[in-house]
PDB file of C-alpha atoms and ligand atoms in Angstrom:
ATOM      1  CA  MET A  45      36.850  58.992  65.553  1.00 98.00           C
ATOM      2  CA  TRP A  46      39.411  56.166  66.505  1.00 98.00           C
ATOM      3  CA  GLY A  47      38.272  53.651  69.324  1.00 98.00           C
ATOM      4  CA  ILE A  48      39.509  49.847  70.593  1.00 98.00           C
ATOM      5  CA  ILE A  49      37.787  47.913  73.223  1.00 98.00           C
ATOM      6  CA  ALA A  50      38.567  44.669  74.054  1.00 98.00           C
ATOM      7  CA  THR A  51      38.531  41.693  76.612  1.00 98.00           C
ATOM      8  CA  TRP A  52      39.972  41.632  79.732  1.00 98.00           C
ATOM      9  CA  ARG A  53      42.858  43.505  81.751  1.00 97.00           C
ATOM     10  CA  MET A  54      45.217  41.081  79.737  1.00 96.00           C
ATOM     11  CA  ALA A  55      44.420  43.147  76.323  1.00 98.00           C
ATOM     12  CA  HIS A  56      45.177  46.387  78.649  1.00 98.00           C
ATOM     13  CA  ASP A  57      49.123  46.832  77.526  1.00 98.00           C
ATOM     14  CA  GLY A  58      48.013  45.889  73.838  1.00 98.00           C
ATOM     15  CA  ILE A  59      45.535  48.530  74.008  1.00 98.00           C
ATOM     16  CA  VAL A  60      47.590  51.116  75.481  1.00 98.00           C
ATOM     17  CA  ALA A  61      49.972  50.486  72.333  1.00 98.00           C
ATOM     18  CA  ALA A  62      47.130  50.653  70.064  1.00 98.00           C
ATOM     19  CA  LYS A  63      46.090  53.595  70.943  1.00 98.00           C
ATOM     20  CA  GLU A  64      49.613  55.533  70.218  1.00 98.00           C
ATOM     21  CA  MET A  65      48.798  53.902  66.465  1.00 98.00           C
ATOM     22  CA  LEU A  66      45.543  55.256  66.138  1.00 98.00           C
ATOM     23  CA  THR A  67      46.229  58.793  66.631  1.00 98.00           C
ATOM     24  CA  LYS A  68      48.892  58.304  64.144  1.00 98.00           C
ATOM     25  CA  LYS A  69      46.324  57.070  61.659  1.00 97.00           C
ATOM     26  CA  ALA A  70      47.048  53.490  61.892  1.00 98.00           C
ATOM     27  CA  THR A  71      44.456  50.898  60.261  1.00 98.00           C
ATOM     28  CA  ALA A  72      42.263  49.297  62.608  1.00 98.00           C
ATOM     29  CA  GLY A  73      43.480  46.000  61.449  1.00 98.00           C
ATOM     30  CA  ASP A  74      47.247  46.936  62.174  1.00 98.00           C
ATOM     31  CA  ALA A  75      45.661  48.532  65.788  1.00 98.00           C
ATOM     32  CA  LEU A  76      43.783  45.329  66.467  1.00 98.00           C
ATOM     33  CA  GLU A  77      46.845  42.728  65.248  1.00 98.00           C
ATOM     34  CA  THR A  78      49.251  44.591  67.636  1.00 98.00           C
ATOM     35  CA  THR A  79      46.851  44.343  70.568  1.00 98.00           C
ATOM     36  CA  ILE A  80      46.235  40.798  70.274  1.00 98.00           C
ATOM     37  CA  LYS A  81      50.193  40.270  69.494  1.00 98.00           C
ATOM     38  CA  THR A  82      50.761  41.953  72.817  1.00 98.00           C
ATOM     39  CA  VAL A  83      48.854  39.430  74.703  1.00 98.00           C
ATOM     40  CA  GLU A  84      49.939  36.454  72.244  1.00 98.00           C
ATOM     41  CA  ASN A  85      53.789  37.227  73.340  1.00 98.00           C
ATOM     42  CA  TYR A  86      53.203  37.613  76.873  1.00 96.00           C
ATOM     43  CA  PRO A  87      54.398  34.318  78.862  1.00 95.00           C
ATOM     44  CA  PHE A  88      51.857  34.761  82.043  1.00 94.00           C
ATOM     45  CA  TYR A  89      49.096  35.043  80.409  1.00 93.00           C
ATOM     46  CA  LYS A  90      47.541  31.312  80.251  1.00 92.00           C
ATOM     47  CA  SER A  91      44.525  31.499  78.041  1.00 94.00           C
ATOM     48  CA  VAL A  92      46.145  32.875  74.875  1.00 97.00           C
ATOM     49  CA  GLY A  93      49.195  32.464  72.826  1.00 97.00           C
ATOM     50  CA  TYR A  94      52.451  31.927  74.253  1.00 97.00           C
ATOM     51  CA  GLY A  95      52.105  30.627  77.942  1.00 96.00           C
ATOM     52  CA  GLY A  96      48.506  29.405  76.657  1.00 96.00           C
ATOM     53  CA  LEU A  97      47.286  26.330  78.689  1.00 95.00           C
ATOM     54  CA  PRO A  98      47.342  23.037  76.472  1.00 96.00           C
ATOM     55  CA  ASN A  99      44.793  20.105  75.734  1.00 96.00           C
ATOM     56  CA  GLU A 100      44.109  16.924  77.988  1.00 94.00           C
ATOM     57  CA  GLN A 101      47.373  15.647  76.071  1.00 96.00           C
ATOM     58  CA  GLY A 102      49.594  18.177  76.412  1.00 97.00           C
ATOM     59  CA  ILE A 103      49.624  19.694  73.262  1.00 97.00           C
ATOM     60  CA  LEU A 104      48.375  23.783  72.930  1.00 97.00           C
ATOM     61  CA  GLU A 105      46.468  24.261  70.377  1.00 98.00           C
ATOM     62  CA  MET A 106      45.574  27.704  69.549  1.00 98.00           C
ATOM     63  CA  ASP A 107      42.291  29.607  67.724  1.00 98.00           C
ATOM     64  CA  ALA A 108      42.519  32.914  65.915  1.00 98.00           C
ATOM     65  CA  ALA A 109      40.274  34.873  63.430  1.00 98.00           C
ATOM     66  CA  PHE A 110      40.218  38.430  61.685  1.00 99.00           C
ATOM     67  CA  MET A 111      37.502  39.843  60.088  1.00 99.00           C
ATOM     68  CA  ASP A 112      37.745  43.377  57.846  1.00 98.00           C
ATOM     69  CA  GLY A 113      34.679  45.280  58.505  1.00 98.00           C
ATOM     70  CA  ASP A 114      34.643  47.038  55.092  1.00 98.00           C
ATOM     71  CA  THR A 115      35.125  44.241  52.960  1.00 98.00           C
ATOM     72  CA  TYR A 116      33.876  41.205  55.629  1.00 98.00           C
ATOM     73  CA  LYS A 117      37.045  39.060  54.391  1.00 98.00           C
ATOM     74  CA  ILE A 118      37.471  36.688  57.016  1.00 98.00           C
ATOM     75  CA  GLY A 119      40.727  34.394  57.757  1.00 98.00           C
ATOM     76  CA  ALA A 120      40.904  32.113  60.970  1.00 98.00           C
ATOM     77  CA  VAL A 121      42.485  29.189  62.474  1.00 98.00           C
ATOM     78  CA  ALA A 122      41.874  26.807  64.772  1.00 98.00           C
ATOM     79  CA  GLY A 123      44.052  24.472  66.496  1.00 98.00           C
ATOM     80  CA  ILE A 124      47.572  25.487  65.465  1.00 98.00           C
ATOM     81  CA  VAL A 125      50.518  24.472  67.411  1.00 98.00           C
ATOM     82  CA  ASP A 126      53.954  26.071  67.341  1.00 97.00           C
ATOM     83  CA  VAL A 127      52.966  29.089  65.685  1.00 98.00           C
ATOM     84  CA  ALA A 128      54.251  32.309  67.660  1.00 98.00           C
ATOM     85  CA  ASN A 129      50.969  34.441  66.702  1.00 98.00           C
ATOM     86  CA  PRO A 130      48.108  32.821  65.449  1.00 98.00           C
ATOM     87  CA  ILE A 131      46.224  36.189  65.009  1.00 98.00           C
ATOM     88  CA  SER A 132      48.509  37.302  62.344  1.00 98.00           C
ATOM     89  CA  VAL A 133      48.187  34.284  60.370  1.00 98.00           C
ATOM     90  CA  ALA A 134      44.755  34.072  60.881  1.00 98.00           C
ATOM     91  CA  ARG A 135      44.851  38.357  58.885  1.00 98.00           C
ATOM     92  CA  LYS A 136      47.197  36.702  56.276  1.00 98.00           C
ATOM     93  CA  LEU A 137      44.358  34.335  55.502  1.00 98.00           C
ATOM     94  CA  SER A 138      41.696  36.611  55.468  1.00 98.00           C
ATOM     95  CA  GLU A 139      43.284  37.979  52.057  1.00 98.00           C
ATOM     96  CA  GLU A 140      42.668  34.306  50.748  1.00 98.00           C
ATOM     97  CA  LYS A 141      39.388  33.760  48.387  1.00 97.00           C
ATOM     98  CA  PHE A 142      39.549  30.278  49.093  1.00 98.00           C
ATOM     99  CA  ASN A 143      40.808  28.068  51.852  1.00 98.00           C
ATOM    100  CA  SER A 144      40.828  30.658  54.168  1.00 98.00           C
ATOM    101  CA  PHE A 145      40.034  29.038  57.320  1.00 98.00           C
ATOM    102  CA  ARG A 146      42.334  26.642  58.166  1.00 98.00           C
ATOM    103  CA  ILE A 147      42.477  24.001  60.549  1.00 98.00           C
ATOM    104  CA  GLY A 148      45.183  21.642  62.449  1.00 98.00           C
ATOM    105  CA  GLN A 149      48.013  20.867  60.089  1.00 97.00           C
ATOM    106  CA  GLY A 150      46.984  22.747  57.238  1.00 98.00           C
ATOM    107  CA  ALA A 151      46.791  25.733  59.744  1.00 98.00           C
ATOM    108  CA  THR A 152      50.637  25.174  60.979  1.00 98.00           C
ATOM    109  CA  GLU A 153      51.976  24.511  57.695  1.00 98.00           C
ATOM    110  CA  TYR A 154      50.155  27.518  55.970  1.00 98.00           C
ATOM    111  CA  ALA A 155      51.914  29.401  58.663  1.00 98.00           C
ATOM    112  CA  MET A 156      55.403  27.943  57.783  1.00 98.00           C
ATOM    113  CA  LEU A 157      55.676  28.234  54.453  1.00 98.00           C
ATOM    114  CA  ASN A 158      54.419  31.664  54.518  1.00 98.00           C
ATOM    115  CA  GLY A 159      56.905  32.705  56.691  1.00 98.00           C
ATOM    116  CA  PHE A 160      55.182  33.044  60.427  1.00 98.00           C
ATOM    117  CA  GLU A 161      57.876  32.757  63.399  1.00 97.00           C
ATOM    118  CA  ILE A 162      57.608  29.180  64.469  1.00 97.00           C
ATOM    119  CA  LYS A 163      57.955  28.722  68.777  1.00 96.00           C
ATOM    120  CA  ASN A 164      57.419  26.080  71.252  1.00 97.00           C
ATOM    121  CA  MET A 165      54.485  27.851  72.610  1.00 97.00           C
ATOM    122  CA  LEU A 166      54.103  25.716  75.707  1.00 97.00           C
ATOM    123  CA  THR A 167      56.365  27.401  78.419  1.00 97.00           C
ATOM    124  CA  PRO A 168      57.628  25.453  81.364  1.00 96.00           C
ATOM    125  CA  ARG A 169      55.359  27.124  83.813  1.00 96.00           C
ATOM    126  CA  ALA A 170      51.880  25.844  81.269  1.00 96.00           C
ATOM    127  CA  ARG A 171      53.686  22.326  81.318  1.00 97.00           C
ATOM    128  CA  LYS A 172      53.805  22.338  84.681  1.00 96.00           C
ATOM    129  CA  ILE A 173      50.217  23.954  85.351  1.00 95.00           C
ATOM    130  CA  TRP A 174      49.356  21.048  82.918  1.00 95.00           C
ATOM    131  CA  GLU A 175      50.945  18.222  84.663  1.00 95.00           C
ATOM    132  CA  LYS A 176      49.716  19.287  88.350  1.00 94.00           C
ATOM    133  CA  ARG A 177      46.324  19.301  86.841  1.00 92.00           C
ATOM    134  CA  VAL A 178      46.445  15.900  85.243  1.00 92.00           C
ATOM    135  CA  GLU A 179      47.858  14.581  88.696  1.00 92.00           C
ATOM    136  CA  GLU A 180      44.534  16.292  90.149  1.00 90.00           C
ATOM    137  CA  ILE A 181      42.347  15.046  88.352  1.00 89.00           C
ATOM    138  CA  ALA A 182      43.841  11.415  88.666  1.00 87.00           C
ATOM    139  CA  LYS A 183      43.286  11.691  92.354  1.00 88.00           C
ATOM    140  CA  SER A 184      39.904  13.641  92.499  1.00 85.00           C
ATOM    141  CA  ASN A 185      38.022  13.008  89.690  1.00 75.00           C
ATOM    142  CA  LEU A 186      37.649  16.962  88.627  1.00 76.00           C
ATOM    143  CA  SER A 187      35.939  17.827  85.742  1.00 75.00           C
ATOM    144  CA  PRO A 188      38.935  19.069  83.084  1.00 67.00           C
ATOM    145  CA  TYR A 189      37.843  21.995  82.387  1.00 71.00           C
ATOM    146  CA  ASP A 190      38.794  24.641  83.519  1.00 65.00           C
ATOM    147  CA  GLY A 191      39.621  28.655  82.308  1.00 65.00           C
ATOM    148  CA  HIS A 192      39.065  29.987  78.967  1.00 68.00           C
ATOM    149  CA  ASP A 193      39.464  33.664  78.500  1.00 90.00           C
ATOM    150  CA  THR A 194      39.596  34.879  74.565  1.00 95.00           C
ATOM    151  CA  VAL A 195      41.455  38.025  73.557  1.00 98.00           C
ATOM    152  CA  GLY A 196      38.610  39.652  71.410  1.00 98.00           C
ATOM    153  CA  VAL A 197      39.210  43.272  69.822  1.00 98.00           C
ATOM    154  CA  VAL A 198      37.121  45.474  67.922  1.00 98.00           C
ATOM    155  CA  ALA A 199      38.644  48.638  66.134  1.00 99.00           C
ATOM    156  CA  LEU A 200      37.703  51.694  64.680  1.00 98.00           C
ATOM    157  CA  ASP A 201      40.511  53.952  62.702  1.00 98.00           C
ATOM    158  CA  GLU A 202      39.983  57.491  61.440  1.00 98.00           C
ATOM    159  CA  HIS A 203      39.522  56.684  58.136  1.00 97.00           C
ATOM    160  CA  ASN A 204      35.988  54.740  59.437  1.00 98.00           C
ATOM    161  CA  SER A 205      37.015  51.156  58.903  1.00 98.00           C
ATOM    162  CA  MET A 206      36.700  48.491  61.210  1.00 99.00           C
ATOM    163  CA  ALA A 207      38.309  45.241  61.791  1.00 99.00           C
ATOM    164  CA  ALA A 208      37.394  42.405  64.379  1.00 99.00           C
ATOM    165  CA  GLY A 209      39.528  39.657  65.866  1.00 98.00           C
ATOM    166  CA  THR A 210      40.516  36.926  68.667  1.00 98.00           C
ATOM    167  CA  SER A 211      42.943  34.709  69.845  1.00 98.00           C
ATOM    168  CA  SER A 212      42.935  31.444  72.194  1.00 98.00           C
ATOM    169  CA  SER A 213      44.338  28.805  73.166  1.00 96.00           C
ATOM    170  CA  GLY A 214      40.544  27.488  74.595  1.00 94.00           C
ATOM    171  CA  LEU A 215      39.390  25.316  77.182  1.00 92.00           C
ATOM    172  CA  PHE A 216      42.374  24.319  79.229  1.00 92.00           C
ATOM    173  CA  MET A 217      42.182  20.589  79.473  1.00 93.00           C
ATOM    174  CA  LYS A 218      40.307  20.601  76.215  1.00 94.00           C
ATOM    175  CA  LYS A 219      39.675  17.243  74.019  1.00 95.00           C
ATOM    176  CA  ARG A 220      41.960  17.107  71.577  1.00 96.00           C
ATOM    177  CA  GLY A 221      40.201  19.099  67.986  1.00 97.00           C
ATOM    178  CA  ARG A 222      38.366  20.837  70.435  1.00 96.00           C
ATOM    179  CA  VAL A 223      37.607  24.046  68.790  1.00 97.00           C
ATOM    180  CA  GLY A 224      35.375  27.242  70.620  1.00 96.00           C
ATOM    181  CA  ASP A 225      33.620  30.406  69.095  1.00 97.00           C
ATOM    182  CA  SER A 226      36.900  32.281  69.107  1.00 98.00           C
ATOM    183  CA  PRO A 227      37.651  31.362  65.155  1.00 98.00           C
ATOM    184  CA  LEU A 228      33.959  30.899  64.232  1.00 98.00           C
ATOM    185  CA  SER A 229      32.561  34.419  62.377  1.00 98.00           C
ATOM    186  CA  GLY A 230      29.379  35.921  64.317  1.00 98.00           C
ATOM    187  CA  SER A 231      30.117  33.842  67.246  1.00 98.00           C
ATOM    188  CA  GLY A 232      33.619  35.361  68.155  1.00 98.00           C
ATOM    189  CA  PHE A 233      33.495  37.859  66.016  1.00 98.00           C
ATOM    190  CA  TYR A 234      31.848  39.924  63.426  1.00 98.00           C
ATOM    191  CA  VAL A 235      31.967  43.271  62.013  1.00 99.00           C
ATOM    192  CA  ASP A 236      30.880  45.961  59.600  1.00 99.00           C
ATOM    193  CA  SER A 237      32.546  48.729  59.174  1.00 98.00           C
ATOM    194  CA  GLU A 238      28.678  50.715  58.247  1.00 98.00           C
ATOM    195  CA  ILE A 239      27.143  49.859  61.740  1.00 98.00           C
ATOM    196  CA  GLY A 240      29.798  48.417  64.005  1.00 98.00           C
ATOM    197  CA  GLY A 241      31.656  45.266  65.613  1.00 98.00           C
ATOM    198  CA  ALA A 242      31.566  42.960  68.377  1.00 99.00           C
ATOM    199  CA  ALA A 243      33.695  39.806  69.717  1.00 98.00           C
ATOM    200  CA  ALA A 244      33.397  37.613  72.413  1.00 98.00           C
ATOM    201  CA  THR A 245      34.990  35.689  75.437  1.00 97.00           C
ATOM    202  CA  GLY A 246      33.898  32.822  77.379  1.00 96.00           C
ATOM    203  CA  LEU A 247      32.336  29.001  77.124  1.00 96.00           C
ATOM    204  CA  GLY A 248      32.746  28.879  73.159  1.00 96.00           C
ATOM    205  CA  GLU A 249      30.090  25.370  73.044  1.00 96.00           C
ATOM    206  CA  ASP A 250      27.540  28.312  74.407  1.00 96.00           C
ATOM    207  CA  LEU A 251      28.269  31.301  72.465  1.00 96.00           C
ATOM    208  CA  MET A 252      28.042  29.469  69.189  1.00 97.00           C
ATOM    209  CA  LYS A 253      24.320  28.528  70.296  1.00 98.00           C
ATOM    210  CA  GLY A 254      23.760  32.443  70.422  1.00 98.00           C
ATOM    211  CA  CYS A 255      25.997  33.475  67.575  1.00 98.00           C
ATOM    212  CA  LEU A 256      25.958  36.357  69.697  1.00 98.00           C
ATOM    213  CA  SER A 257      28.683  38.748  68.059  1.00 98.00           C
ATOM    214  CA  TYR A 258      26.624  38.883  64.723  1.00 98.00           C
ATOM    215  CA  GLU A 259      23.593  39.723  66.845  1.00 98.00           C
ATOM    216  CA  ILE A 260      24.971  42.127  69.243  1.00 98.00           C
ATOM    217  CA  VAL A 261      26.055  44.102  65.265  1.00 98.00           C
ATOM    218  CA  ARG A 262      22.537  43.240  63.880  1.00 98.00           C
ATOM    219  CA  LEU A 263      21.024  44.771  66.932  1.00 98.00           C
ATOM    220  CA  MET A 264      23.198  47.677  66.592  1.00 98.00           C
ATOM    221  CA  LYS A 265      21.647  47.898  62.844  1.00 98.00           C
ATOM    222  CA  GLU A 266      18.209  47.979  63.937  1.00 98.00           C
ATOM    223  CA  GLY A 267      19.466  51.184  66.093  1.00 98.00           C
ATOM    224  CA  MET A 268      20.246  50.260  69.134  1.00 98.00           C
ATOM    225  CA  SER A 269      23.259  51.496  71.251  1.00 98.00           C
ATOM    226  CA  PRO A 270      26.120  49.009  71.547  1.00 98.00           C
ATOM    227  CA  GLN A 271      25.589  49.128  75.350  1.00 98.00           C
ATOM    228  CA  ALA A 272      21.830  48.464  74.626  1.00 98.00           C
ATOM    229  CA  ALA A 273      22.324  45.763  71.767  1.00 98.00           C
ATOM    230  CA  CYS A 274      25.611  43.973  74.427  1.00 98.00           C
ATOM    231  CA  ASP A 275      22.480  43.842  77.243  1.00 98.00           C
ATOM    232  CA  TYR A 276      19.845  42.572  75.108  1.00 98.00           C
ATOM    233  CA  ALA A 277      21.407  39.979  73.299  1.00 98.00           C
ATOM    234  CA  VAL A 278      23.477  38.648  76.729  1.00 98.00           C
ATOM    235  CA  TYR A 279      21.041  38.578  79.052  1.00 98.00           C
ATOM    236  CA  GLU A 280      18.198  37.468  76.730  1.00 98.00           C
ATOM    237  CA  PHE A 281      20.335  34.866  75.639  1.00 98.00           C
ATOM    238  CA  SER A 282      21.623  33.861  78.838  1.00 97.00           C
ATOM    239  CA  ASP A 283      18.156  33.198  80.086  1.00 97.00           C
ATOM    240  CA  ARG A 284      16.741  31.681  77.286  1.00 98.00           C
ATOM    241  CA  LEU A 285      19.676  28.955  76.963  1.00 98.00           C
ATOM    242  CA  THR A 286      19.106  28.952  80.958  1.00 98.00           C
ATOM    243  CA  LYS A 287      15.294  27.633  80.232  1.00 98.00           C
ATOM    244  CA  ARG A 288      15.999  25.986  77.607  1.00 98.00           C
ATOM    245  CA  TYR A 289      18.863  23.995  77.637  1.00 98.00           C
ATOM    246  CA  GLY A 290      19.253  23.752  81.489  1.00 98.00           C
ATOM    247  CA  LYS A 291      21.794  26.273  82.121  1.00 96.00           C
ATOM    248  CA  ALA A 292      23.975  29.406  80.595  1.00 96.00           C
ATOM    249  CA  GLY A 293      28.419  29.034  80.717  1.00 95.00           C
ATOM    250  CA  ALA A 294      29.833  32.107  81.931  1.00 96.00           C
ATOM    251  CA  PHE A 295      30.069  34.784  78.360  1.00 96.00           C
ATOM    252  CA  SER A 296      30.980  38.151  78.018  1.00 98.00           C
ATOM    253  CA  LEU A 297      31.009  40.402  74.319  1.00 98.00           C
ATOM    254  CA  VAL A 298      32.711  43.925  73.978  1.00 98.00           C
ATOM    255  CA  ALA A 299      31.199  46.085  70.994  1.00 99.00           C
ATOM    256  CA  LEU A 300      31.804  49.510  69.379  1.00 98.00           C
ATOM    257  CA  ASP A 301      30.020  51.014  66.715  1.00 98.00           C
ATOM    258  CA  LYS A 302      31.021  52.948  64.039  1.00 98.00           C
ATOM    259  CA  LYS A 303      30.949  56.582  65.738  1.00 98.00           C
ATOM    260  CA  GLY A 304      33.252  55.212  68.162  1.00 98.00           C
ATOM    261  CA  ARG A 305      30.433  54.120  71.099  1.00 98.00           C
ATOM    262  CA  TRP A 306      30.830  51.111  73.251  1.00 98.00           C
ATOM    263  CA  GLY A 307      29.341  48.889  75.005  1.00 98.00           C
ATOM    264  CA  VAL A 308      29.777  45.686  77.132  1.00 98.00           C
ATOM    265  CA  ALA A 309      27.698  42.569  78.547  1.00 98.00           C
ATOM    266  CA  THR A 310      28.740  39.763  80.986  1.00 98.00           C
ATOM    267  CA  ASN A 311      27.125  37.127  83.368  1.00 96.00           C
ATOM    268  CA  VAL A 312      29.911  37.126  85.142  1.00 96.00           C
ATOM    269  CA  GLU A 313      32.769  39.022  86.705  1.00 96.00           C
ATOM    270  CA  PHE A 314      34.555  40.137  83.588  1.00 96.00           C
ATOM    271  CA  THR A 315      37.379  43.118  82.619  1.00 98.00           C
ATOM    272  CA  PHE A 316      38.167  45.006  79.629  1.00 98.00           C
ATOM    273  CA  SER A 317      40.234  47.529  78.402  1.00 98.00           C
ATOM    274  CA  VAL A 318      39.144  50.614  76.115  1.00 98.00           C
ATOM    275  CA  ALA A 319      40.450  53.450  74.725  1.00 98.00           C
ATOM    276  CA  THR A 320      38.807  55.929  71.756  1.00 98.00           C
ATOM    277  CA  LYS A 321      39.831  59.414  70.567  1.00 98.00           C
ATOM    278  CA  ASP A 322      37.912  61.222  73.372  1.00 97.00           C
ATOM    279  CA  GLU A 323      38.487  58.416  76.195  1.00 98.00           C
ATOM    280  CA  GLU A 324      42.123  57.381  77.506  1.00 98.00           C
ATOM    281  CA  PRO A 325      43.205  54.008  77.514  1.00 98.00           C
ATOM    282  CA  ALA A 326      41.504  52.777  80.721  1.00 98.00           C
ATOM    283  CA  ILE A 327      40.589  49.015  82.496  1.00 98.00           C
ATOM    284  CA  TYR A 328      37.104  48.384  83.941  1.00 98.00           C
ATOM    285  CA  ILE A 329      34.895  45.687  85.382  1.00 98.00           C
ATOM    286  CA  ALA A 330      31.943  44.865  84.409  1.00 98.00           C
ATOM    287  CA  ASN A 331      28.709  42.730  86.224  1.00 98.00           C
ATOM    288  CA  PRO A 332      25.468  41.630  85.528  1.00 98.00           C
ATOM    289  CA  GLY A 333      23.341  44.540  86.916  1.00 97.00           C
ATOM    290  CA  PRO A 334      20.013  44.512  88.189  1.00 96.00           C
ATOM    291  CA  ASN A 335      17.150  44.289  84.907  1.00 96.00           C
ATOM    292  CA  GLN A 336      18.929  42.967  82.413  1.00 96.00           C
ATOM    293  CA  THR A 337      21.851  45.767  82.549  1.00 98.00           C
ATOM    294  CA  THR A 338      25.587  45.853  83.078  1.00 98.00           C
ATOM    295  CA  VAL A 339      27.783  47.472  85.999  1.00 98.00           C
ATOM    296  CA  ILE A 340      30.556  49.024  84.404  1.00 98.00           C
ATOM    297  CA  GLU A 341      32.895  50.542  87.277  1.00 98.00           C
ATOM    298  CA  PRO A 342      36.427  51.509  86.851  1.00 97.00           C
ATOM    299  CA  ILE A 343      39.042  48.905  87.700  1.00 97.00           C
ATOM    300  CA  THR A 344      40.919  49.517  91.265  1.00 96.00           C
ATOM    301  CA  GLN A 345      44.550  49.202  91.848  1.00 97.00           C
ATOM    302  CA  GLU A 346      44.218  46.320  94.503  1.00 97.00           C
ATOM    303  CA  TRP A 347      42.255  44.758  91.915  1.00 96.00           C
ATOM    304  CA  LEU A 348      45.016  44.907  89.912  1.00 96.00           C
ATOM    305  CA  ASP A 349      47.435  44.293  92.635  1.00 96.00           C
ATOM    306  CA  ALA A 350      45.548  40.790  93.228  1.00 96.00           C
ATOM    307  CA  TYR A 351      45.495  40.291  89.400  1.00 95.00           C
ATOM    308  CA  GLU A 352      49.240  40.231  88.886  1.00 95.00           C
ATOM    309  CA  LYS A 353      49.980  38.330  92.007  1.00 96.00           C
ATOM    310  CA  ARG A 354      48.007  35.657  91.245  1.00 95.00           C
ATOM    311  CA  ILE A 355      48.688  35.565  87.053  1.00 94.00           C
ATOM    312  CA  LYS A 356      52.417  35.167  88.607  1.00 95.00           C
ATOM    313  CA  ALA A 357      52.020  33.517  91.461  1.00 95.00           C
ATOM    314  CA  PRO A 358      54.447  30.009  91.751  1.00 92.00           C
ATOM    315  CA  VAL A 359      53.300  26.551  90.446  1.00 92.00           C
TER     316      VAL A 359
HETATM  317  N1  LIG B 655      35.857  31.166  74.185  1.00 76.72           N
HETATM  318  C1  LIG B 655      37.189  30.141  73.588  1.00 76.72           C
HETATM  319  C2  LIG B 655      36.799  29.408  74.176  1.00 76.72           C
HETATM  320  O1  LIG B 655      35.585  28.583  74.273  1.00 76.72           O
HETATM  321  O2  LIG B 655      37.492  28.158  73.024  1.00 76.72           O
END
C-alpha cells in the first residue's frame, strides 16, 4: 500500500506528482519533499515559500520540518530567509545527529554551506500585499494577524516507510522571530512508520498548546482509526481550550496510518488533498460536523474556480 495526504487545496498538484512517484516505488520522504517543494515554488500561495507573506518588517521568515517515521530522525528550520526550499534544508538537517533544528541566520547559513538554492523569496506581489496591510493597520488600528496556511504532509510508501513534513511562512505580519507549530515535533507533525502520522495547519500558538499531531498518532497507537483519532483529538482539545483558555484558534489536522487509511478533523472550513493506491488524487472540503465528527465532501468546480480567482486577484 502507499498513500499521501496534505493540508489545503494548494497541495494538490504536489500530490498528483507524488502519486506518480509512489506508484513507481519512490520513498515516502522523496514523495513528501516533492509535494512540499511544489507548493513552496508556486508564487500565488501566500503562506508557504516563494510568494509567502512577510513579517511585520517586510521580511519573509519561513519554518519547515521533516520527520522520518522509520528512525524518528527530525530536521527543522525556523525563521529561515532567502532559501528556495526550506523543506529540503529540513530534510538534510534530519541526517545530522546534533544541531538538527536551526533557526534564523544559522539556518540560512547551513543552507548556503550545503549548496541549497538561495533566492529572494519575497515576490513583488507579496510585498504589495504587505505594504497595503501596513497602510490599513496604520489607518484603522486593525489586528495585524492574518492567514497562516501551512502545507503539512504525511506519506506512506510501498516499502512500509512513512514520513511527515511541513512548510510555512507562518502568520502574516508576525513579529520578527515568531515561530509557529510547523517546525515543532508533536505540534506541527509527527510520524511513526509502525503506527501512522499526522500534520497540522492553523494557529500555531494554539496548536502547540495541544501537541495535536503527536496526540493523533498516540490515539492511533491505542487502536483508533485515523478519522476517529483526528475527530477526538481536534474536537476534544478545541472544546477544552475554549473552556480553559477562553478561545481556540482555527486548526485542522490530517492523518494517515500505516495501512494507508486517512482521517481529517478541523474546527473551520478546510480543504485537503489525498491519494492512495486505491484512490485517485482528489481534493475534499471538510467542516466540523455534529457530535464531534467531520463532514467531508468532494470539492466542487465552483469552489475551485472561485479559489483560482481569489489567489490571482489583482492586489
Ligand atoms: N501553523 C503555522 C503557524 O502558525 O505558523
